[in-house]
Each structure stands twice: as structure tokens, then as C-alpha cells.
């Protein structure tokens, strides 16, 4: 009997030990749900299981019994340690919207509402079953007031509105790790007068930096900043801050971000941080007062006090004494046509007080010679920044724009931004997709006349843009009828300009079948046609004496039209180490031919552009179609240690498998830096003729945009004979003189 009694007593004691110390807490409440889906979360922080059987839920209106939900499978009222239980009504839709783990108990009340509906303004919730009791009292000022948020409990037992919409049923609370002890929050930096609009959208405009010096992370939503006026509030929200979850030892920035109330005065004002709104019901956490704010600079907190510094939003403050002024050039592009170039010069203060500033500038060509000089500001007081816009009229070429701050009086901590340099190019063909053709000049003499049977040359410039057609034809005509042979060329490379010197051979008109008068030189290229008028008058009697021989000679000359080559761009001089371009223009004959071409600079037996490699290291191979014109580009670099003086530029051209290599040799001068002279020197040589180059007139230009001169397409034997007459006369005269001297 005694044994039975002791066993019964032990069982009673064990039950008492299991449950007398049992504790369960209300952990989360959805009291004002948008869809009326109210619920309460319980949490068991103990190491023992708690039996919720026989429990009740009481609020200010009613008491309900805790029972198994009708929809729940494997219902249990035993709440395991470190687990959650969700209390809902029998008609809840909570589980349709959340995936809640099987370890979480699904418990209901015995009717269709929690306590006849939880209060939206305030309420007191009590849950108990005789072995435990937990109570939670709330009101709408605590948060979760119809905004799809819940009230959650953190690890310190403090209640706050959930960070996550809908709350965290059956999960760790979103505010669990965050302290609501705001005593460690301080204002560490304030931007009172930013560049631009004070109420601009973040990250521009006014802002305030906060720092958490405590050991715990702090959730700062609903804290409020005020200026000097108690009604000018700025709530801390997810929209206007870098982060609301402020970790230990971390910074966050609160931006004004278009707010209409909060507005800091540049003359005198105060920034205050409170726990909420209104001020009368909340606690002041920190404040700073200031006067005479400087545009673009912030007030920053240091151990020794507050100082004006370069802004460091979200980072540790850095004290910088002295000043910092900068200069910049704004341009929409760096390549322009001839009339659309403009730029804006900006000088401004990054740090320090206003100063009297002097700025100077130049525009230099590629020779280092100034073509424009500027004095935008001379000892002018500048508070924040000044701007000036210029539209210089520059010729085609490459230029350097250089401006600098001259003689700044304060101790500038960064002089690297006291000057600015920009390179610009003026190119009439920039982004020019349309092709064009122009007859620059006909070499007829001052009277602009030619005789029948004459040969004259015309300088034309063809620009090929975004064009697939390649044919270029040149002829003379009168009244719609051709009165010359047609010269045909092929140009395949796009976006290049070709200077061409075209010979025109007029018909002899020995029978006077065509009347004298006005004629047209016609150039037809890629479907474009251009014309230039000249006069044809008189028949060349010498040509007509033996008409048949003349015709035969012309036919042979046309068939033997010889391919030519010329350098259309090279610098006249370079400095040691300079990289420079050259362009070689080739004109092919009547059949498809491959060409091998290379170039270098030398003197004596040494190459000064080979960098230790072979002279043909930059060899290019091209295949030209019949009558095709092709421009071949080379980039050469003169040795850094080359001495000043004259050197030779050599271009070698090998046609097909021919053993004979044709050459162009020109002089190039090495000069000290900034004394270079870049010239376009057109040269022409015919295969089978002397390697001496014939110089044609050409305009100076920069970096390979030749303007005049060109390839001579063909030249008649009669014209060649006329060119030899002065040489023959000179040789004959010399022989006569020698004979007379010998006789004496």
C-alpha cells in the first residue's frame, strides 16, 4: 500500500516539475489585418514541452477556448521547446498565403473570431490554461495599424512593428535581433547647403548622417528628424535612408528627398533627432546647431568638435584643412565638324572658403603652337563655381585644349585638378555617311581654254561614305555628247577621301565636226555627278597633220595606262619617340594584281623605326581590282634615342611576283619636341619609270585628310615628248659649248 502511494506521489511531483515552471509567451500579433485574417503567435522558449490543452484566449470583449482546428491534420496541443504555435479562427485563410512548417502548431478558437475580433485601437490579450499565463497589451500607436504589418517581440522583450509585410508567422521575428535602445545613436554629419537643389532626390539634396556606437544593431524606422521648427519633421523611412537596419559601429544617411517640411537654413538652424512624432510625446536623442553653411561642404563631428569638411556620407568623417579648387571642360564630343565645336569651362570649389580666382587657357595645334588664348577670369571672387562657354572657329586638324588655375592663394590640398587638358579633332567628314565628289581645279591656264586634241589635268576629290558602288568615271562633253576618252577608276574602301589628278584627252576634231564653245568636265562617282565648265576653241594643227598616227598612239597609250603610286600624307618632321601616320595611295592597272608594301625610316645602314625588327616588319598585302584606287595606312614610331637631323622615309612596293621592287624615298627631319611640322606631300611615280618622285601642289593638312593633288591616271606620248624638249635643248647647248672649248 505504501509502495503504491509513493509511486503516485512521484508521478504528481514529475508532472508538477514538468509544468509548474512552464512558460509560453505571446510572440507576434496580427490585430488589424487588411483581409481580417487575425492571428496570434505563441513561442515556447523553454527546454520542456508545454501542454496547451484546456487553454483559453481572453481579450477585452470575449473569452474563447483553444481547440484543434477543423482543417488541421494530426492535431496536437503539445508545444515543443523552441517552437511556435499559431492561433486563428476556424475560417482563417492564413495558411493559403504562408508556407508554415509542420513543427508549428495550428490551433484555433472555438468560434469564427478571436475574442469576438481583436481591437484595432487597443486591446489586452491573455492566454492561459492554469499552468501558465501570458498577457500582451497593445495600442495602435505601437504600429501595425492596418498597414499589413504585425507587432513583433524582439530578443529583449521589446515590441515593434514588423519589418516584413504580413509578419513572420511560425518563423523568427524580423525585429528579433534589433535593439530599440536608441541611446547609442548620434548625428555625425549634416549637409546643409548641397550643390544643386536642397530638396533634390537622393543621393542629392540635404542629408543627415547617423551613427550607431552601441554593441547591438538598431532598427530606426519611425524615428524623426526636425529642424528648428517643431512642425518641420522628416520621418526615417525605407525610401529616404540608405538602411533602416543600423548595425553596431555603422553609419546610415537620411536624405531630405523632396520632403516639403524639413528645410535647413544656410544662415542658422538646428537638426534634432527624436524617437517619433510629435516632439511633446517623444524623447530627444541628439541635436546639432550651426551657422553660415558653405555650399558643397558638410558639418562633420570629430572628438574635438564640429568642422566644415569635404562630405563623406555613410563613411567615417575625414578632417581636411586648406582648400580644394578644380577646373573642368564639358564637351558633347571630342570630334567635330568645322562649325559645331563648343565647350564649357567650369571652375569650382570643392573645399574651403570662397577665393579670388584667375584662370588662363590656350588651344594648341599639334605643333605645340597656340592658335587661341583665353583669360576667362582674372582675380575674380568665386563662391562656389563659375562657367563660361566658348565656340572657337578652328580649321581641320587635331588640337589640345588646356586651361589652368593660376596663382591660387589658399593651400590647395589637391593640385592635380587645378588644370585640365582635352584633345579634340576637327574633321569635316566626321560621321559623314554620304559620299561626295568635287572638281577642285582644271589646269588650263588663266584663260580657262583648251584646244581640240589637248591633254590637260583636273584635280578632283572623291569621298566614299556608306556606299557599296565603286565606279568612278571622268570625261568631257559638249551638248550631251562625249568629246574625250572616259577614264575609269574603282574605289572600294568606305569612309575615305581620295585626292586624284585625272588627265583628260580631248578628241582632235580634225574634221571640225563639233563646233567650238563651252564644254563640261564631268565626274560620275557612285551615282553622283558633278560638272565644271571650260572652253574648247581651235584645232591643234600639229595633231591633225598625221591623224591616223595620232589616233593609234592614243589607243596604245590608253591600253598601256600604267599603274601609279604616291605618298599622300607624311609629316615633314617628327620628334624622338613620336608615333606618326603615313598614307600611300595605289592605282592598279587593267587586271587584278596583288601588292606587297612596307615602310620604314633609316639613315645609312640603320633603321630608326624598326625597334630591333626587320625593315619589312610592317608589311601589308593588298589585292587590287582593275583600275582600283587603294589607300594603305602605316603607323611608324621613331626611336626614342634618335639624334636630330635629316633621315630617309622609305616606302617599298612589290607588284605580284615581279622581282623589281619599286621605291619611294623622301626626307623626314627629326627635331626637338614641339617643333614638328606635319605636311601632306603628294608624290607620284610610274612603274617602269625613274624612282624620282614628281611633286604635285598640295595643301598642308593634319593626320591624313589629303585635299588636293592626286594620282595621274595616264599621260600621252606627245605630252611626254614636250616635257623632254627643255632637257634636249639643255644637253645640245652643253655639247656645243664643249666643242667650242675643245677647238680653242
XYZ file of C-alpha atoms in Angstrom:
744
model
C 0.000 0.000 0.000
C 2.798 2.371 0.899
C 4.577 1.476 -2.325
C 1.539 2.435 -4.386
C 1.265 5.718 -2.527
C 4.898 6.647 -3.194
C 4.614 5.816 -6.900
C 1.524 8.028 -7.155
C 3.331 10.833 -5.314
C 6.329 10.628 -7.671
C 4.060 10.896 -10.703
C 2.401 14.001 -9.227
C 5.805 15.541 -8.496
C 7.062 14.798 -12.019
C 4.007 16.425 -13.541
C 4.498 19.419 -11.300
C 8.165 19.644 -12.286
C 7.272 19.487 -15.975
C 4.606 22.163 -15.933
C 4.717 24.269 -12.836
C 7.687 26.187 -14.239
C 6.265 26.142 -17.757
C 6.219 29.465 -19.607
C 4.909 30.435 -23.024
C 4.893 33.959 -24.464
C 2.770 35.844 -26.935
C 5.370 36.499 -29.628
C 3.552 38.178 -32.549
C 0.080 39.621 -33.184
C -1.773 40.499 -36.393
C -4.578 42.587 -34.888
C -5.650 44.867 -37.782
C -5.293 42.726 -40.899
C -6.224 44.120 -44.294
C -8.234 40.954 -45.100
C -9.478 40.445 -41.482
C -7.190 37.416 -41.098
C -6.259 37.975 -37.448
C -3.832 35.650 -35.728
C -1.626 35.324 -32.646
C 1.731 33.581 -32.463
C 2.926 31.816 -29.299
C 6.502 30.775 -28.634
C 7.927 28.283 -26.153
C 11.420 29.454 -25.117
C 11.853 26.679 -22.530
C 13.572 23.353 -22.869
C 10.365 21.467 -21.987
C 7.180 20.729 -23.897
C 4.110 22.719 -22.807
C 0.585 21.313 -22.969
C -1.906 23.917 -24.221
C -4.918 21.684 -23.614
C -7.714 23.423 -21.749
C -6.320 26.820 -22.612
C -8.360 29.974 -23.180
C -7.890 33.230 -25.097
C -9.363 36.326 -23.483
C -9.480 39.899 -24.799
C -11.500 42.964 -23.817
C -14.644 41.526 -25.389
C -14.770 37.762 -25.033
C -13.156 34.509 -23.931
C -12.582 31.628 -26.355
C -11.383 28.073 -25.819
C -8.246 26.796 -27.571
C -9.058 23.705 -29.629
C -7.785 21.806 -32.617
C -8.522 23.393 -35.980
C -11.047 21.503 -38.045
C -8.789 21.674 -41.119
C -5.607 20.580 -39.314
C -4.250 17.064 -39.783
C -2.604 15.242 -36.873
C -3.749 17.945 -34.481
C -1.727 18.382 -31.297
C -1.833 20.826 -28.407
C 1.667 19.962 -27.167
C 4.013 22.907 -27.877
C 7.568 21.619 -28.065
C 10.537 23.600 -26.827
C 11.770 26.447 -29.062
C 8.704 26.034 -31.278
C 5.778 28.167 -32.429
C 2.003 27.849 -32.288
C -0.401 29.919 -34.397
C -3.864 30.722 -33.013
C -6.520 31.593 -35.607
C -10.263 31.302 -36.048
C -11.780 28.271 -37.735
C -12.313 30.114 -41.075
C -8.798 31.553 -41.422
C -7.078 31.939 -44.813
C -3.660 32.461 -43.233
C -2.291 29.137 -44.430
C -3.284 29.918 -48.022
C -0.802 32.809 -48.061
C 2.094 31.433 -45.981
C 4.059 28.214 -46.097
C 4.290 27.346 -42.421
C 6.417 24.407 -41.289
C 4.957 21.219 -39.832
C 6.691 21.895 -36.490
C 4.382 24.883 -35.953
C 1.112 24.023 -34.172
C -2.095 25.092 -35.906
C -4.543 25.959 -33.096
C -7.963 27.569 -33.363
C -10.530 29.146 -31.069
C -13.932 27.582 -30.762
C -15.718 30.148 -32.967
C -15.170 32.256 -36.075
C -13.250 35.165 -34.494
C -10.531 35.772 -31.961
C -12.204 37.174 -28.859
C -15.079 38.489 -30.959
C -12.476 40.332 -33.064
C -9.248 41.867 -31.766
C -9.395 45.597 -31.120
C -7.949 47.816 -33.846
C -7.344 50.706 -31.454
C -6.254 48.843 -28.347
C -6.742 45.536 -26.586
C -5.422 43.225 -23.855
C -4.811 39.605 -24.819
C -4.445 36.888 -22.166
C -3.759 33.204 -22.861
C -3.703 30.663 -20.020
C -4.660 27.116 -19.001
C -4.000 27.030 -15.279
C -0.350 26.018 -15.626
C 0.787 29.147 -17.457
C -0.475 32.601 -18.300
C 0.850 35.189 -20.793
C -0.561 38.661 -21.390
C 0.051 41.328 -24.046
C -1.400 44.835 -24.029
C -1.150 46.975 -27.172
C -2.496 50.070 -28.917
C -2.318 51.382 -32.494
C 0.490 53.841 -31.649
C 2.828 50.865 -31.387
C 2.451 50.254 -35.134
C 0.845 47.669 -37.446
C -2.199 49.921 -37.732
C -3.879 48.463 -40.827
C -0.682 48.531 -42.943
C -0.244 44.752 -43.420
C 2.382 44.656 -40.682
C 2.346 42.847 -37.320
C 3.558 43.658 -33.832
C 6.646 41.563 -33.100
C 8.666 40.892 -29.969
C 12.485 41.178 -30.090
C 15.022 39.251 -28.019
C 14.898 41.902 -25.262
C 11.118 41.615 -24.963
C 10.517 44.947 -26.746
C 7.604 45.247 -29.166
C 7.897 46.890 -32.591
C 6.197 46.833 -35.946
C 7.417 44.039 -38.223
C 9.873 44.866 -40.974
C 8.291 42.361 -43.355
C 4.808 42.780 -44.821
C 2.414 40.187 -43.430
C 4.683 39.422 -40.491
C 6.577 36.197 -39.834
C 4.073 33.536 -38.642
C 5.874 30.400 -37.488
C 9.288 31.970 -38.096
C 11.902 34.071 -36.335
C 10.602 37.611 -35.920
C 12.016 40.174 -38.333
C 12.826 42.564 -35.451
C 14.227 39.865 -33.140
C 17.899 40.882 -33.442
C 17.307 44.650 -33.319
C 17.554 46.715 -30.185
C 15.262 49.655 -29.565
C 17.678 51.293 -27.206
C 18.359 54.475 -29.210
C 20.766 55.965 -26.684
C 23.756 54.941 -28.832
C 22.510 56.876 -31.890
C 24.271 60.162 -32.709
C 24.211 62.724 -35.517
C 27.694 62.717 -37.055
C 27.414 64.772 -40.270
C 24.976 67.236 -41.863
C 24.811 68.510 -45.442
C 23.043 71.865 -45.152
C 23.770 73.555 -48.492
C 24.429 70.996 -51.247
C 25.343 71.807 -54.820
C 22.066 71.974 -56.713
C 18.559 71.881 -55.227
C 18.213 71.424 -51.470
C 15.186 69.129 -51.892
C 16.598 67.074 -54.785
C 16.036 63.340 -54.863
C 18.591 61.211 -53.055
C 21.541 60.954 -53.102
C 21.468 64.703 -53.864
C 19.956 67.443 -51.751
C 20.181 67.915 -47.981
C 21.019 64.930 -45.781
C 21.864 63.907 -42.202
C 24.242 61.099 -41.222
C 23.556 58.897 -38.160
C 25.963 56.559 -36.352
C 25.291 53.602 -34.044
C 28.026 53.481 -31.392
C 26.317 50.704 -29.408
C 27.020 46.971 -29.309
C 23.633 45.939 -30.744
C 22.050 46.612 -34.149
C 19.222 49.151 -34.058
C 16.115 49.338 -36.222
C 15.469 53.040 -36.766
C 12.180 53.118 -38.665
C 9.792 55.850 -37.460
C 12.480 57.931 -35.790
C 12.021 61.553 -36.807
C 14.372 64.415 -37.694
C 13.345 68.024 -37.070
C 14.868 71.360 -37.970
C 14.433 74.388 -35.683
C 10.659 74.302 -36.239
C 8.788 71.595 -34.280
C 6.349 71.149 -37.160
C 9.063 70.536 -39.790
C 9.527 66.786 -39.427
C 11.327 64.213 -41.586
C 10.376 60.593 -40.856
C 13.033 57.928 -41.308
C 11.643 55.529 -43.905
C 12.893 52.828 -46.218
C 12.625 55.310 -49.100
C 14.764 58.156 -47.771
C 17.521 56.245 -45.949
C 20.389 54.049 -47.046
C 19.276 51.426 -44.498
C 16.921 51.217 -41.514
C 18.803 48.256 -40.056
C 21.748 50.013 -38.468
C 24.398 47.549 -37.335
C 26.825 48.172 -34.489
C 29.528 50.673 -35.496
C 27.717 51.511 -38.747
C 26.506 54.680 -40.483
C 23.320 55.473 -42.335
C 22.268 58.573 -44.253
C 18.817 60.160 -44.095
C 18.006 62.229 -47.191
C 15.522 65.067 -47.424
C 14.499 63.527 -50.763
C 11.869 66.101 -51.891
C 10.330 66.493 -48.401
C 8.494 69.813 -48.169
C 8.635 70.388 -44.387
C 12.196 69.692 -43.348
C 14.264 72.595 -44.730
C 17.633 73.599 -43.284
C 18.580 77.277 -43.276
C 22.062 78.124 -44.548
C 22.338 81.068 -42.147
C 21.370 79.441 -38.834
C 19.458 76.297 -37.903
C 19.343 73.133 -35.777
C 18.981 69.430 -36.617
C 17.268 67.294 -33.938
C 16.706 63.523 -33.754
C 13.640 62.307 -31.824
C 12.124 58.899 -31.139
C 8.958 59.889 -33.006
C 6.260 62.461 -33.675
C 5.118 64.710 -32.055
C 8.003 66.120 -30.057
C 5.877 66.534 -26.944
C 5.334 62.774 -26.690
C 8.834 61.608 -27.621
C 12.446 61.725 -26.464
C 15.288 63.832 -27.885
C 18.191 61.586 -28.901
C 20.697 64.107 -30.334
C 20.956 67.556 -31.915
C 23.406 69.928 -33.635
C 23.166 73.691 -34.190
C 25.122 75.545 -36.882
C 25.555 78.895 -38.635
C 26.803 80.090 -42.038
C 26.804 76.860 -44.007
C 29.081 76.681 -47.056
C 27.742 75.330 -50.326
C 29.040 71.864 -51.108
C 30.683 71.362 -47.689
C 29.260 69.459 -44.730
C 29.403 69.916 -40.957
C 31.237 66.874 -39.557
C 31.617 65.673 -35.963
C 35.047 64.854 -34.514
C 36.306 64.264 -30.977
C 37.356 67.896 -30.836
C 34.055 69.294 -32.079
C 32.329 70.109 -35.367
C 34.216 71.212 -38.504
C 33.446 72.087 -42.120
C 34.800 69.285 -44.317
C 34.533 67.502 -47.624
C 31.312 65.416 -47.449
C 31.676 61.712 -46.561
C 28.057 60.441 -46.393
C 27.875 56.950 -44.907
C 31.592 56.824 -44.090
C 33.915 57.883 -41.311
C 34.473 61.634 -41.287
C 37.816 62.902 -42.573
C 39.217 66.251 -41.498
C 40.831 68.212 -44.335
C 42.369 71.607 -43.730
C 43.103 74.056 -46.533
C 41.121 74.280 -49.768
C 40.476 72.394 -52.973
C 39.593 74.068 -56.274
C 39.020 72.208 -59.513
C 38.675 73.038 -63.193
C 36.920 71.022 -65.866
C 35.882 71.150 -69.516
C 32.494 69.858 -70.636
C 32.027 68.831 -74.274
C 29.360 66.812 -76.049
C 32.005 65.128 -78.174
C 35.718 65.159 -78.966
C 35.398 65.085 -82.769
C 33.628 67.933 -84.533
C 32.909 69.310 -87.954
C 34.205 72.792 -88.714
C 31.377 74.879 -87.217
C 29.746 72.822 -84.468
C 32.505 72.834 -81.869
C 31.851 74.349 -78.460
C 32.878 73.614 -74.892
C 32.026 74.846 -71.410
C 34.752 75.726 -68.918
C 33.912 75.188 -65.237
C 35.936 76.313 -62.219
C 34.626 75.388 -58.783
C 35.311 74.969 -55.089
C 35.308 71.504 -53.552
C 36.584 72.541 -50.123
C 37.439 75.703 -48.240
C 36.308 79.310 -48.362
C 35.488 81.467 -51.377
C 38.553 82.812 -53.197
C 39.662 85.279 -55.856
C 40.430 83.021 -58.801
C 42.440 83.545 -62.008
C 42.136 81.095 -64.902
C 44.129 81.023 -68.144
C 43.949 78.769 -71.176
C 45.156 78.037 -74.691
C 44.280 75.935 -77.695
C 47.381 74.496 -79.387
C 47.791 72.754 -82.714
C 49.775 69.531 -82.991
C 52.970 71.523 -83.424
C 52.513 72.985 -79.929
C 51.786 76.425 -81.360
C 48.939 78.336 -79.653
C 46.095 79.224 -82.020
C 43.772 80.624 -79.312
C 44.451 82.168 -75.905
C 41.880 82.726 -73.146
C 41.579 84.673 -69.885
C 38.096 83.747 -68.617
C 38.578 85.009 -65.038
C 41.163 87.357 -63.563
C 41.266 87.733 -59.764
C 37.502 87.207 -59.671
C 35.752 86.273 -56.429
C 34.074 82.886 -56.815
C 31.929 81.414 -54.049
C 31.051 78.018 -55.476
C 31.609 77.781 -59.227
C 31.556 79.776 -62.464
C 31.029 78.680 -66.069
C 31.882 80.062 -69.500
C 31.132 78.621 -72.928
C 33.366 79.058 -75.983
C 32.805 78.240 -79.671
C 36.214 78.564 -81.365
C 36.391 78.537 -85.153
C 39.161 76.038 -85.885
C 40.494 74.680 -89.140
C 40.611 70.998 -89.881
C 43.133 69.245 -87.639
C 43.898 67.965 -84.150
C 44.133 70.369 -81.206
C 44.863 70.382 -77.490
C 42.685 72.491 -75.179
C 44.471 73.398 -71.942
C 43.159 75.515 -69.033
C 44.647 76.025 -65.585
C 44.044 77.887 -62.305
C 46.796 80.453 -61.967
C 48.290 81.556 -58.629
C 45.692 80.239 -56.173
C 46.220 81.860 -52.758
C 44.891 79.179 -50.366
C 46.654 75.905 -49.502
C 45.123 73.662 -52.169
C 45.266 70.063 -50.936
C 44.907 68.571 -54.446
C 46.685 70.463 -57.213
C 46.126 67.675 -59.758
C 42.668 69.082 -60.531
C 43.961 72.655 -60.996
C 44.449 72.130 -64.727
C 42.603 70.256 -67.450
C 43.648 69.102 -70.909
C 41.409 67.783 -73.684
C 42.236 66.622 -77.197
C 39.792 67.472 -79.976
C 39.728 66.851 -83.694
C 38.124 68.924 -86.428
C 37.139 66.706 -89.355
C 34.605 67.780 -91.998
C 33.998 64.112 -92.841
C 33.195 63.083 -89.246
C 30.155 60.797 -89.256
C 29.630 61.715 -92.882
C 27.866 58.730 -94.414
C 27.015 60.445 -97.698
C 29.566 60.238 -100.487
C 30.690 63.357 -102.319
C 32.713 64.370 -105.347
C 34.262 67.733 -106.130
C 36.253 69.139 -109.044
C 38.772 71.405 -107.371
C 40.685 72.698 -110.362
C 41.333 72.217 -114.084
C 44.847 73.075 -115.156
C 44.033 75.014 -118.368
C 45.825 78.289 -117.831
C 44.413 81.677 -116.984
C 42.032 81.801 -119.961
C 40.275 78.552 -118.957
C 40.563 77.360 -122.573
C 41.747 74.180 -124.277
C 42.311 73.271 -127.925
C 40.901 70.223 -129.588
C 43.359 67.362 -129.147
C 44.836 68.866 -125.960
C 45.526 66.898 -122.845
C 45.034 68.651 -119.507
C 44.731 67.516 -115.904
C 41.998 68.059 -113.356
C 42.264 67.795 -109.596
C 39.244 66.052 -108.097
C 38.457 64.864 -104.572
C 36.237 61.829 -104.079
C 34.875 60.921 -100.654
C 33.318 57.471 -100.327
C 30.948 57.111 -97.393
C 28.430 54.357 -96.675
C 28.307 53.229 -100.271
C 28.545 49.830 -101.972
C 29.005 51.158 -105.508
C 32.620 51.651 -106.530
C 32.800 53.048 -110.083
C 34.292 56.489 -110.812
C 34.272 57.847 -114.393
C 35.627 61.111 -115.786
C 35.078 62.610 -119.257
C 34.437 65.851 -121.163
C 31.233 66.514 -123.080
C 29.522 69.167 -125.204
C 25.768 69.283 -125.663
C 25.419 65.869 -124.066
C 27.953 64.174 -126.363
C 31.338 62.972 -125.120
C 34.324 64.775 -126.625
C 37.051 62.874 -124.752
C 38.037 59.391 -123.736
C 36.438 58.130 -120.496
C 38.798 57.457 -117.612
C 37.507 54.725 -115.296
C 38.534 54.027 -111.693
C 37.330 51.714 -108.917
C 37.208 52.782 -105.260
C 36.177 50.088 -102.769
C 37.208 51.274 -99.281
C 34.492 53.218 -97.464
C 34.807 56.329 -95.308
C 37.940 57.596 -97.005
C 38.786 60.643 -99.062
C 40.732 60.187 -102.281
C 42.617 63.081 -103.931
C 43.029 62.303 -107.633
C 44.754 64.069 -110.510
C 42.942 62.948 -113.654
C 44.281 63.602 -117.211
C 41.676 64.457 -119.847
C 42.460 63.796 -123.532
C 40.158 65.769 -125.846
C 39.212 64.404 -129.255
C 41.269 66.067 -132.058
C 38.151 67.192 -134.039
C 40.293 67.444 -137.182
C 37.240 67.462 -139.450
C 35.568 70.224 -137.416
C 32.527 68.051 -136.832
C 31.997 69.713 -133.444
C 31.717 73.470 -133.050
C 33.932 75.356 -130.634
C 32.274 76.503 -127.429
C 31.547 75.679 -123.820
C 32.300 72.142 -122.659
C 31.741 70.335 -119.368
C 34.181 68.251 -117.382
C 32.008 65.527 -115.833
C 32.816 63.290 -112.865
C 30.383 60.462 -112.134
C 31.053 58.606 -108.857
C 28.698 56.171 -107.090
C 25.736 57.660 -108.924
C 26.749 61.231 -108.044
C 27.514 63.662 -110.857
C 29.393 66.933 -110.731
C 30.378 69.266 -113.574
C 32.743 72.131 -114.247
C 32.603 74.322 -117.353
C 35.528 75.219 -119.613
C 36.024 76.444 -123.206
C 37.245 74.397 -126.162
C 38.424 76.545 -129.058
C 40.637 75.866 -132.055
C 42.160 72.735 -133.608
C 45.772 71.695 -132.934
C 47.252 71.617 -136.480
C 50.252 69.559 -135.364
C 47.955 66.822 -134.124
C 45.934 66.757 -137.335
C 48.938 66.540 -139.716
C 49.097 62.789 -139.211
C 45.707 61.968 -137.799
C 45.965 58.184 -138.182
C 49.260 58.036 -136.291
C 47.771 60.227 -133.591
C 44.710 58.012 -133.130
C 46.859 54.881 -132.999
C 49.158 56.488 -130.421
C 46.235 57.450 -128.206
C 44.743 53.967 -128.328
C 48.077 52.440 -127.360
C 48.508 54.940 -124.534
C 45.088 54.160 -123.124
C 45.749 50.414 -123.237
C 49.160 50.920 -121.597
C 47.721 53.051 -118.863
C 50.295 52.492 -116.156
C 49.608 51.930 -112.505
C 50.955 54.593 -110.149
C 51.669 55.155 -106.508
C 52.234 58.151 -104.269
C 52.609 59.174 -100.640
C 49.582 61.324 -99.881
C 50.373 62.047 -96.243
C 53.502 62.175 -94.116
C 54.935 64.534 -91.515
C 57.665 66.876 -92.638
C 59.337 66.489 -89.251
C 58.974 64.448 -86.085
C 60.437 64.416 -82.595
C 62.210 61.466 -80.904
C 59.803 58.720 -79.884
C 56.894 60.170 -81.880
C 54.285 57.874 -83.395
C 53.080 59.179 -86.750
C 50.949 58.012 -89.698
C 51.755 57.853 -93.378
C 49.397 57.054 -96.234
C 50.321 55.551 -99.590
C 47.847 55.650 -102.472
C 47.998 52.954 -105.161
C 46.361 52.886 -108.606
C 46.187 49.480 -110.246
C 46.308 48.652 -113.953
C 43.870 46.734 -116.134
C 43.956 43.384 -114.305
C 43.689 42.019 -110.764
C 47.050 42.260 -109.033
C 48.412 41.623 -105.520
C 50.727 44.228 -104.000
C 53.167 43.910 -101.112
C 54.081 47.192 -99.440
C 56.149 48.192 -96.398
C 57.775 51.322 -94.987
C 60.467 52.420 -92.540
C 62.765 55.301 -91.566
C 66.512 54.865 -91.997
C 69.838 56.595 -92.418
C 72.809 54.729 -93.793
C 72.553 51.071 -92.869
C 70.491 51.568 -89.696
C 66.700 51.510 -89.392
C 65.293 54.027 -86.898
C 61.667 52.814 -86.869
C 62.154 49.037 -86.706
C 62.564 48.676 -82.920
C 65.032 45.839 -83.430
C 62.863 44.042 -86.008
C 63.319 43.628 -89.744
C 62.624 46.549 -92.057
C 59.643 44.759 -93.607
C 58.060 44.037 -90.212
C 55.016 46.203 -91.041
C 54.431 44.573 -94.438
C 50.891 44.792 -95.778
C 49.466 42.769 -98.645
C 46.531 44.004 -100.693
C 44.792 42.771 -103.821
C 43.541 45.443 -106.215
C 40.858 45.018 -108.833
C 41.295 46.503 -112.322
C 41.591 50.314 -112.213
C 41.131 50.295 -108.418
C 42.467 53.084 -106.205
C 43.501 51.998 -102.695
C 44.906 53.928 -99.705
C 47.276 51.938 -97.481
C 47.850 53.261 -93.940
C 51.021 52.802 -91.891
C 51.851 53.796 -88.318
C 55.565 54.307 -87.628
C 57.366 55.058 -84.371
C 60.698 56.849 -84.385
C 63.273 55.530 -81.899
C 63.359 57.361 -78.574
C 67.139 57.898 -78.662
C 67.373 59.153 -82.252
C 69.515 62.230 -82.885
C 68.219 65.393 -84.547
C 68.752 65.728 -88.274
C 67.563 64.523 -91.684
C 66.584 60.887 -92.253
C 65.017 58.922 -95.089
C 61.449 57.648 -95.225
C 61.355 54.611 -97.480
C 58.225 53.026 -98.985
C 58.721 49.802 -100.963
C 56.098 48.332 -103.279
C 56.236 44.955 -104.997
C 53.645 44.107 -107.628
C 52.639 40.459 -107.864
C 55.632 38.169 -108.364
C 57.806 40.796 -110.036
C 61.373 40.762 -108.764
C 61.774 44.506 -109.141
C 60.701 46.364 -106.003
C 59.575 49.945 -106.608
C 60.579 52.570 -104.080
C 59.617 55.999 -102.835
C 62.282 57.735 -100.783
C 61.605 61.010 -99.009
C 63.339 63.110 -96.384
C 61.963 63.352 -92.863
C 63.556 65.615 -90.246
C 63.906 64.803 -86.550
C 63.563 67.951 -84.431
C 63.172 68.718 -80.724
C 59.701 68.134 -79.323
C 57.046 70.809 -80.083
C 58.813 71.857 -83.288
C 57.235 69.227 -85.528
C 55.690 70.102 -88.853
C 53.121 67.790 -90.414
C 52.687 68.177 -94.165
C 50.722 66.450 -96.849
C 53.187 65.956 -99.688
C 51.691 64.219 -102.719
C 54.181 62.228 -104.782
C 53.721 60.132 -107.893
C 55.804 57.546 -109.686
C 55.030 55.237 -112.592
C 56.218 51.664 -112.626
C 58.866 51.282 -115.288
C 59.942 54.898 -114.902
C 62.516 56.538 -112.663
C 62.181 56.255 -108.895
C 62.419 60.024 -108.730
C 59.175 61.452 -107.350
C 57.243 64.207 -109.079
C 55.877 66.754 -106.641
C 52.338 67.997 -107.159
C 50.851 71.008 -105.445
C 49.029 70.154 -102.218
C 47.585 71.871 -99.221
C 49.016 71.225 -95.778
C 46.741 69.070 -93.653
C 46.801 67.046 -90.475
C 46.616 63.274 -89.987
C 45.731 62.005 -93.388
C 42.950 64.005 -94.962
C 44.509 64.946 -98.304
C 42.813 67.773 -100.100
C 44.420 68.303 -103.495
C 46.838 66.655 -105.880
C 46.326 63.026 -106.864
C 47.161 60.007 -108.901
C 47.922 60.698 -112.580
C 45.818 58.139 -114.398
C 47.537 58.296 -117.809
C 49.715 60.577 -119.921
C 50.128 60.585 -123.735
C 53.484 60.136 -125.518
C 53.155 63.526 -127.196
C 52.921 65.233 -123.838
C 55.913 63.269 -122.574
C 57.859 64.374 -125.665
C 57.012 68.013 -124.987
C 58.358 67.611 -121.432
C 61.685 66.327 -122.834
C 62.238 69.367 -125.131
C 63.853 71.607 -122.444
C 66.158 68.755 -121.427
C 67.235 68.092 -125.038
C 67.889 71.797 -125.636
C 69.987 71.984 -122.474
C 72.029 68.891 -123.408
C 72.541 70.146 -127.003
C 73.649 73.555 -125.767
C 76.110 71.910 -123.399
C 77.640 69.770 -126.174
C 78.075 72.822 -128.432
C 79.891 74.639 -125.634
C 82.226 71.672 -125.111
C 83.039 71.513 -128.851
C 83.857 75.226 -128.975
C 86.090 74.934 -125.913
C 87.861 71.870 -127.339
C 88.542 73.678 -130.669
C 90.118 76.560 -128.826
